[in-house]
PDB file of C-alpha atoms in Angstrom:
ATOM      1  CA  MET A   1      69.918 135.231  88.543  1.00 54.00           C
ATOM      2  CA  ALA A   2      73.282 135.632  86.777  1.00 59.00           C
ATOM      3  CA  ARG A   3      73.324 135.315  83.025  1.00 67.00           C
ATOM      4  CA  LEU A   4      74.977 132.138  81.755  1.00 66.00           C
ATOM      5  CA  SER A   5      78.198 132.862  79.854  1.00 72.00           C
ATOM      6  CA  PRO A   6      78.783 131.015  76.550  1.00 69.00           C
ATOM      7  CA  LEU A   7      81.988 129.734  78.122  1.00 66.00           C
ATOM      8  CA  GLN A   8      79.842 127.792  80.582  1.00 68.00           C
ATOM      9  CA  TRP A   9      77.864 125.972  77.900  1.00 69.00           C
ATOM     10  CA  PRO A  10      78.263 122.205  78.391  1.00 70.00           C
ATOM     11  CA  VAL A  11      79.912 121.571  75.004  1.00 73.00           C
ATOM     12  CA  VAL A  12      82.341 124.456  75.483  1.00 74.00           C
ATOM     13  CA  ARG A  13      83.194 123.224  78.991  1.00 75.00           C
ATOM     14  CA  GLN A  14      83.907 119.768  77.632  1.00 74.00           C
ATOM     15  CA  VAL A  15      86.317 121.101  75.035  1.00 75.00           C
ATOM     16  CA  ARG A  16      88.009 123.598  77.364  1.00 74.00           C
ATOM     17  CA  SER A  17      88.517 121.100  80.179  1.00 75.00           C
ATOM     18  CA  GLY A  18      89.518 118.187  77.970  1.00 74.00           C
ATOM     19  CA  ASP A  19      86.627 116.168  79.366  1.00 75.00           C
ATOM     20  CA  LEU A  20      85.295 115.203  75.923  1.00 68.00           C
ATOM     21  CA  LEU A  21      83.010 112.462  77.247  1.00 72.00           C
ATOM     22  CA  GLY A  22      81.427 114.789  79.802  1.00 70.00           C
ATOM     23  CA  ARG A  23      82.057 112.539  82.776  1.00 70.00           C
ATOM     24  CA  GLY A  24      84.354 114.701  84.902  1.00 71.00           C
ATOM     25  CA  PRO A  25      84.980 118.440  85.485  1.00 74.00           C
ATOM     26  CA  ALA A  26      82.819 119.463  82.518  1.00 73.00           C
ATOM     27  CA  VAL A  27      79.670 118.303  84.284  1.00 74.00           C
ATOM     28  CA  THR A  28      80.702 119.263  87.823  1.00 76.00           C
ATOM     29  CA  SER A  29      79.021 122.382  89.172  1.00 74.00           C
ATOM     30  CA  GLU A  30      80.881 125.032  91.142  1.00 76.00           C
ATOM     31  CA  ARG A  31      78.910 124.091  94.248  1.00 82.00           C
ATOM     32  CA  THR A  32      79.969 120.464  93.910  1.00 79.00           C
ATOM     33  CA  ARG A  33      83.607 121.453  93.403  1.00 78.00           C
ATOM     34  CA  ASN A  34      83.493 123.441  96.631  1.00 82.00           C
ATOM     35  CA  LEU A  35      82.086 120.578  98.680  1.00 83.00           C
ATOM     36  CA  ALA A  36      84.422 118.732 101.061  1.00 82.00           C
ATOM     37  CA  PRO A  37      83.812 115.615 103.155  1.00 83.00           C
ATOM     38  CA  ARG A  38      83.239 116.162 106.861  1.00 80.00           C
ATOM     39  CA  THR A  39      86.248 113.973 107.619  1.00 83.00           C
ATOM     40  CA  GLN A  40      88.461 116.453 105.764  1.00 84.00           C
ATOM     41  CA  THR A  41      87.329 119.349 107.970  1.00 83.00           C
ATOM     42  CA  ALA A  42      88.110 117.511 111.243  1.00 87.00           C
ATOM     43  CA  ASP A  43      90.973 118.685 113.442  1.00 90.00           C
ATOM     44  CA  ARG A  44      91.726 115.269 114.914  1.00 92.00           C
ATOM     45  CA  VAL A  45      90.582 111.644 114.932  1.00 94.00           C
ATOM     46  CA  VAL A  46      89.871 109.614 118.070  1.00 93.00           C
ATOM     47  CA  GLN A  47      89.600 105.828 118.197  1.00 93.00           C
ATOM     48  CA  SER A  48      86.546 104.428 119.968  1.00 91.00           C
ATOM     49  CA  VAL A  49      84.195 101.448 120.129  1.00 89.00           C
ATOM     50  CA  CYS A  50      80.604 101.323 118.863  1.00 89.00           C
ATOM     51  CA  PRO A  51      78.141 101.748 121.790  1.00 83.00           C
ATOM     52  CA  TYR A  52      75.549  99.262 120.555  1.00 84.00           C
ATOM     53  CA  CYS A  53      75.870  95.463 120.483  1.00 80.00           C
ATOM     54  CA  ALA A  54      78.476  93.147 121.986  1.00 75.00           C
ATOM     55  CA  VAL A  55      80.534  92.773 118.805  1.00 83.00           C
ATOM     56  CA  GLY A  56      82.653  95.800 119.752  1.00 83.00           C
ATOM     57  CA  CYS A  57      83.338  97.236 116.288  1.00 90.00           C
ATOM     58  CA  GLY A  58      86.056  99.879 116.162  1.00 93.00           C
ATOM     59  CA  GLN A  59      85.163 103.443 115.227  1.00 95.00           C
ATOM     60  CA  ARG A  60      87.017 106.566 114.212  1.00 95.00           C
ATOM     61  CA  ILE A  61      85.532 109.724 115.722  1.00 94.00           C
ATOM     62  CA  TYR A  62      86.272 112.846 113.676  1.00 94.00           C
ATOM     63  CA  VAL A  63      86.352 115.916 115.902  1.00 93.00           C
ATOM     64  CA  LYS A  64      86.387 119.579 114.933  1.00 91.00           C
ATOM     65  CA  GLY A  65      87.061 122.591 117.140  1.00 86.00           C
ATOM     66  CA  VAL A  66      84.045 124.763 117.932  1.00 74.00           C
ATOM     67  CA  GLU A  67      84.581 128.482 117.492  1.00 63.00           C
ATOM     68  CA  GLY A  68      82.962 130.790 120.049  1.00 52.00           C
ATOM     69  CA  GLY A  69      79.798 130.086 122.009  1.00 45.00           C
ATOM     70  CA  GLU A  70      79.352 128.450 125.354  1.00 43.00           C
ATOM     71  CA  VAL A  71      80.012 124.738 125.271  1.00 42.00           C
ATOM     72  CA  GLY A  72      79.771 122.550 128.321  1.00 41.00           C
ATOM     73  CA  GLY A  73      79.761 118.831 129.042  1.00 43.00           C
ATOM     74  CA  VAL A  74      78.904 116.638 126.074  1.00 47.00           C
ATOM     75  CA  GLU A  75      75.683 118.311 124.996  1.00 48.00           C
ATOM     76  CA  GLY A  76      74.936 118.019 121.307  1.00 50.00           C
ATOM     77  CA  GLY A  77      78.037 115.968 120.566  1.00 51.00           C
ATOM     78  CA  GLU A  78      80.289 118.744 121.858  1.00 53.00           C
ATOM     79  CA  VAL A  79      83.088 118.040 124.311  1.00 51.00           C
ATOM     80  CA  GLY A  80      84.834 121.069 125.763  1.00 58.00           C
ATOM     81  CA  ARG A  81      85.186 123.255 122.671  1.00 76.00           C
ATOM     82  CA  GLU A  82      85.064 120.417 120.147  1.00 86.00           C
ATOM     83  CA  LYS A  83      82.257 118.807 118.150  1.00 89.00           C
ATOM     84  CA  VAL A  84      81.881 115.349 116.627  1.00 92.00           C
ATOM     85  CA  VAL A  85      81.471 115.856 112.878  1.00 91.00           C
ATOM     86  CA  GLN A  86      81.635 112.270 111.615  1.00 93.00           C
ATOM     87  CA  ILE A  87      81.945 108.668 112.821  1.00 95.00           C
ATOM     88  CA  GLU A  88      83.259 105.905 110.560  1.00 94.00           C
ATOM     89  CA  GLY A  89      84.522 102.360 110.897  1.00 95.00           C
ATOM     90  CA  ASP A  90      88.121 101.870 112.003  1.00 96.00           C
ATOM     91  CA  PRO A  91      90.093  99.789 109.472  1.00 96.00           C
ATOM     92  CA  ASP A  92      92.705  99.049 112.171  1.00 95.00           C
ATOM     93  CA  SER A  93      90.133  97.231 114.332  1.00 93.00           C
ATOM     94  CA  PRO A  94      90.783  93.456 114.365  1.00 92.00           C
ATOM     95  CA  VAL A  95      87.089  92.946 115.194  1.00 89.00           C
ATOM     96  CA  SER A  96      85.398  94.769 112.311  1.00 92.00           C
ATOM     97  CA  ARG A  97      88.229  95.885 109.953  1.00 93.00           C
ATOM     98  CA  GLY A  98      86.499  99.161 109.197  1.00 94.00           C
ATOM     99  CA  ARG A  99      82.986  97.786 108.793  1.00 95.00           C
ATOM    100  CA  LEU A 100      79.932  99.055 110.662  1.00 95.00           C
ATOM    101  CA  CYS A 101      76.320  97.911 110.663  1.00 94.00           C
ATOM    102  CA  PRO A 102      73.575 100.487 109.890  1.00 94.00           C
ATOM    103  CA  LYS A 103      73.205 101.383 113.583  1.00 93.00           C
ATOM    104  CA  GLY A 104      76.942 101.798 114.096  1.00 93.00           C
ATOM    105  CA  ALA A 105      77.238 103.808 110.890  1.00 93.00           C
ATOM    106  CA  ALA A 106      74.547 106.182 112.174  1.00 93.00           C
ATOM    107  CA  SER A 107      76.306 106.845 115.492  1.00 91.00           C
ATOM    108  CA  GLU A 108      77.015 110.454 114.531  1.00 92.00           C
ATOM    109  CA  GLN A 109      73.261 111.067 114.417  1.00 91.00           C
ATOM    110  CA  LEU A 110      72.968 109.619 117.919  1.00 88.00           C
ATOM    111  CA  VAL A 111      75.700 111.904 119.270  1.00 89.00           C
ATOM    112  CA  ASN A 112      74.399 115.074 117.624  1.00 91.00           C
ATOM    113  CA  SER A 113      70.667 114.388 117.931  1.00 91.00           C
ATOM    114  CA  PRO A 114      68.721 117.368 119.341  1.00 90.00           C
ATOM    115  CA  GLY A 115      66.648 114.887 121.326  1.00 90.00           C
ATOM    116  CA  ARG A 116      69.651 113.343 123.071  1.00 88.00           C
ATOM    117  CA  GLN A 117      69.348 113.340 126.854  1.00 88.00           C
ATOM    118  CA  THR A 118      72.426 114.893 128.460  1.00 87.00           C
ATOM    119  CA  LYS A 119      71.150 115.406 132.013  1.00 91.00           C
ATOM    120  CA  VAL A 120      70.114 112.939 134.691  1.00 95.00           C
ATOM    121  CA  LEU A 121      66.357 112.496 134.965  1.00 96.00           C
ATOM    122  CA  TYR A 122      64.716 111.292 138.181  1.00 96.00           C
ATOM    123  CA  ARG A 123      61.121 110.437 138.955  1.00 96.00           C
ATOM    124  CA  ALA A 124      60.357 109.976 142.639  1.00 93.00           C
ATOM    125  CA  PRO A 125      58.083 107.125 143.768  1.00 93.00           C
ATOM    126  CA  TYR A 126      54.422 107.856 142.891  1.00 94.00           C
ATOM    127  CA  ALA A 127      55.425 111.042 141.068  1.00 95.00           C
ATOM    128  CA  SER A 128      53.971 111.744 137.625  1.00 94.00           C
ATOM    129  CA  GLU A 129      56.782 113.884 136.240  1.00 95.00           C
ATOM    130  CA  TRP A 130      60.521 113.628 135.744  1.00 95.00           C
ATOM    131  CA  LYS A 131      62.923 116.224 137.088  1.00 95.00           C
ATOM    132  CA  HIS A 132      66.582 117.014 136.422  1.00 95.00           C
ATOM    133  CA  ILE A 133      69.134 116.315 139.141  1.00 95.00           C
ATOM    134  CA  ASP A 134      72.902 116.778 139.104  1.00 94.00           C
ATOM    135  CA  LYS A 135      75.233 113.819 138.584  1.00 95.00           C
ATOM    136  CA  GLU A 136      76.712 113.926 142.086  1.00 95.00           C
ATOM    137  CA  THR A 137      73.259 113.634 143.631  1.00 96.00           C
ATOM    138  CA  ALA A 138      72.380 110.769 141.282  1.00 96.00           C
ATOM    139  CA  LEU A 139      75.574 108.873 142.154  1.00 96.00           C
ATOM    140  CA  ASP A 140      74.903 109.337 145.876  1.00 97.00           C
ATOM    141  CA  MET A 141      71.376 107.977 145.381  1.00 96.00           C
ATOM    142  CA  VAL A 142      72.699 104.921 143.537  1.00 95.00           C
ATOM    143  CA  ALA A 143      75.291 104.270 146.265  1.00 96.00           C
ATOM    144  CA  ASP A 144      72.678 104.625 149.031  1.00 97.00           C
ATOM    145  CA  ARG A 145      70.314 102.208 147.298  1.00 96.00           C
ATOM    146  CA  PHE A 146      73.139  99.747 146.660  1.00 96.00           C
ATOM    147  CA  LEU A 147      74.116  99.682 150.337  1.00 96.00           C
ATOM    148  CA  GLU A 148      70.509  99.494 151.506  1.00 96.00           C
ATOM    149  CA  SER A 149      69.716  96.593 149.139  1.00 96.00           C
ATOM    150  CA  ARG A 150      72.821  94.772 150.359  1.00 96.00           C
ATOM    151  CA  ARG A 151      71.861  95.318 153.994  1.00 96.00           C
ATOM    152  CA  ARG A 152      68.256  94.144 153.547  1.00 96.00           C
ATOM    153  CA  SER A 153      69.059  91.076 151.439  1.00 95.00           C
ATOM    154  CA  TRP A 154      72.230  89.910 153.165  1.00 96.00           C
ATOM    155  CA  GLN A 155      72.414  86.155 153.846  1.00 95.00           C
ATOM    156  CA  ASP A 156      75.001  85.159 156.412  1.00 93.00           C
ATOM    157  CA  ARG A 157      74.148  81.462 156.720  1.00 93.00           C
ATOM    158  CA  ASP A 158      71.608  79.075 155.226  1.00 91.00           C
ATOM    159  CA  ASP A 159      68.990  76.979 157.070  1.00 91.00           C
ATOM    160  CA  LYS A 160      71.577  74.319 157.864  1.00 92.00           C
ATOM    161  CA  GLY A 161      74.050  76.790 159.305  1.00 91.00           C
ATOM    162  CA  ARG A 162      76.404  76.714 156.342  1.00 93.00           C
ATOM    163  CA  LEU A 163      78.335  79.923 155.695  1.00 93.00           C
ATOM    164  CA  LEU A 164      77.008  81.995 152.741  1.00 94.00           C
ATOM    165  CA  HIS A 165      78.132  85.623 153.083  1.00 93.00           C
ATOM    166  CA  ARG A 166      76.157  86.710 150.018  1.00 95.00           C
ATOM    167  CA  THR A 167      73.341  88.937 148.801  1.00 95.00           C
ATOM    168  CA  MET A 168      70.695  88.002 146.266  1.00 94.00           C
ATOM    169  CA  GLY A 169      69.359  91.562 146.119  1.00 95.00           C
ATOM    170  CA  ILE A 170      72.118  92.869 143.843  1.00 95.00           C
ATOM    171  CA  ALA A 171      73.033  91.759 140.330  1.00 94.00           C
ATOM    172  CA  ALA A 172      75.435  93.084 137.702  1.00 93.00           C
ATOM    173  CA  LEU A 173      75.144  92.989 133.909  1.00 89.00           C
ATOM    174  CA  GLY A 174      78.083  94.446 131.994  1.00 83.00           C
ATOM    175  CA  GLY A 175      77.617  96.483 128.838  1.00 78.00           C
ATOM    176  CA  ALA A 176      78.772  95.667 125.331  1.00 71.00           C
ATOM    177  CA  THR A 177      81.657  98.136 125.254  1.00 73.00           C
ATOM    178  CA  LEU A 178      83.336  96.999 128.469  1.00 78.00           C
ATOM    179  CA  ASP A 179      86.736  95.419 127.912  1.00 78.00           C
ATOM    180  CA  ASN A 180      88.280  92.590 129.945  1.00 81.00           C
ATOM    181  CA  GLU A 181      90.084  94.959 132.308  1.00 87.00           C
ATOM    182  CA  GLU A 182      86.876  96.836 133.154  1.00 87.00           C
ATOM    183  CA  ASN A 183      84.944  93.601 133.614  1.00 86.00           C
ATOM    184  CA  TYR A 184      87.698  92.328 135.914  1.00 90.00           C
ATOM    185  CA  LEU A 185      87.311  95.380 138.171  1.00 93.00           C
ATOM    186  CA  ILE A 186      83.505  95.149 138.132  1.00 92.00           C
ATOM    187  CA  LYS A 187      83.719  91.455 139.033  1.00 93.00           C
ATOM    188  CA  LYS A 188      86.012  92.241 141.968  1.00 95.00           C
ATOM    189  CA  LEU A 189      83.746  95.047 143.200  1.00 94.00           C
ATOM    190  CA  PHE A 190      80.503  93.064 143.107  1.00 95.00           C
ATOM    191  CA  THR A 191      82.107  89.883 144.474  1.00 95.00           C
ATOM    192  CA  ALA A 192      83.547  91.869 147.374  1.00 95.00           C
ATOM    193  CA  ALA A 193      80.048  93.248 147.998  1.00 95.00           C
ATOM    194  CA  GLY A 194      78.689  89.682 148.201  1.00 95.00           C
ATOM    195  CA  ALA A 195      76.855  89.564 144.873  1.00 95.00           C
ATOM    196  CA  VAL A 196      76.796  86.229 143.049  1.00 94.00           C
ATOM    197  CA  GLN A 197      74.647  87.167 140.039  1.00 93.00           C
ATOM    198  CA  ILE A 198      77.293  88.731 137.808  1.00 92.00           C
ATOM    199  CA  GLU A 199      77.270  88.590 133.998  1.00 89.00           C
ATOM    200  CA  ASN A 200      78.419  90.587 130.986  1.00 82.00           C
ATOM    201  CA  GLN A 201      78.007  90.469 127.220  1.00 73.00           C
ATOM    202  CA  ALA A 202      81.378  91.918 126.261  1.00 61.00           C
ATOM    203  CA  ARG A 203      83.449  90.412 123.439  1.00 58.00           C
ATOM    204  CA  ILE A 204      86.398  92.821 123.470  1.00 53.00           C
TER     205      ILE A 204
END
């Protein structure tokens, strides 16, 4: 442990720094002076929307370049060779004006959590364990089940012969972060497929 110099005594520091009341640099340690906020170390800022409820609060995502190492996908908050270092409220958002609830304010922990699932998990019928499958396979499985459900539940006409052209085996519920344009496209897709049970909770 280094010996404390008399020049570092609190009273001496107060006089030397001009901080006579001891409320500023005189009582700030070297470690504290070297600290910097995570937002200051970011290389760029990206605007986004909170992934939780339907309020749609704006967020600023602070991103820093990752040096070296293999980075792929979005594992551990890393995209390409970048990493999310901080998430804060966006003051330019007309919805939230920079405010975030406790869950939204903790979004950085969600992105960088070591327990975050970044691969598709699938458990076959009657199986006791989950297994990883690639995204293309998962999307094909969803599409196959969608078409099969539509085929099995298709209603062409009712008991009185009136035209229906619908399916009651498919429903759609939009997420909180979908905007009007995305909901418009989802509505068109599911309506064209014959679904009538279509809803969303978006506010943005």
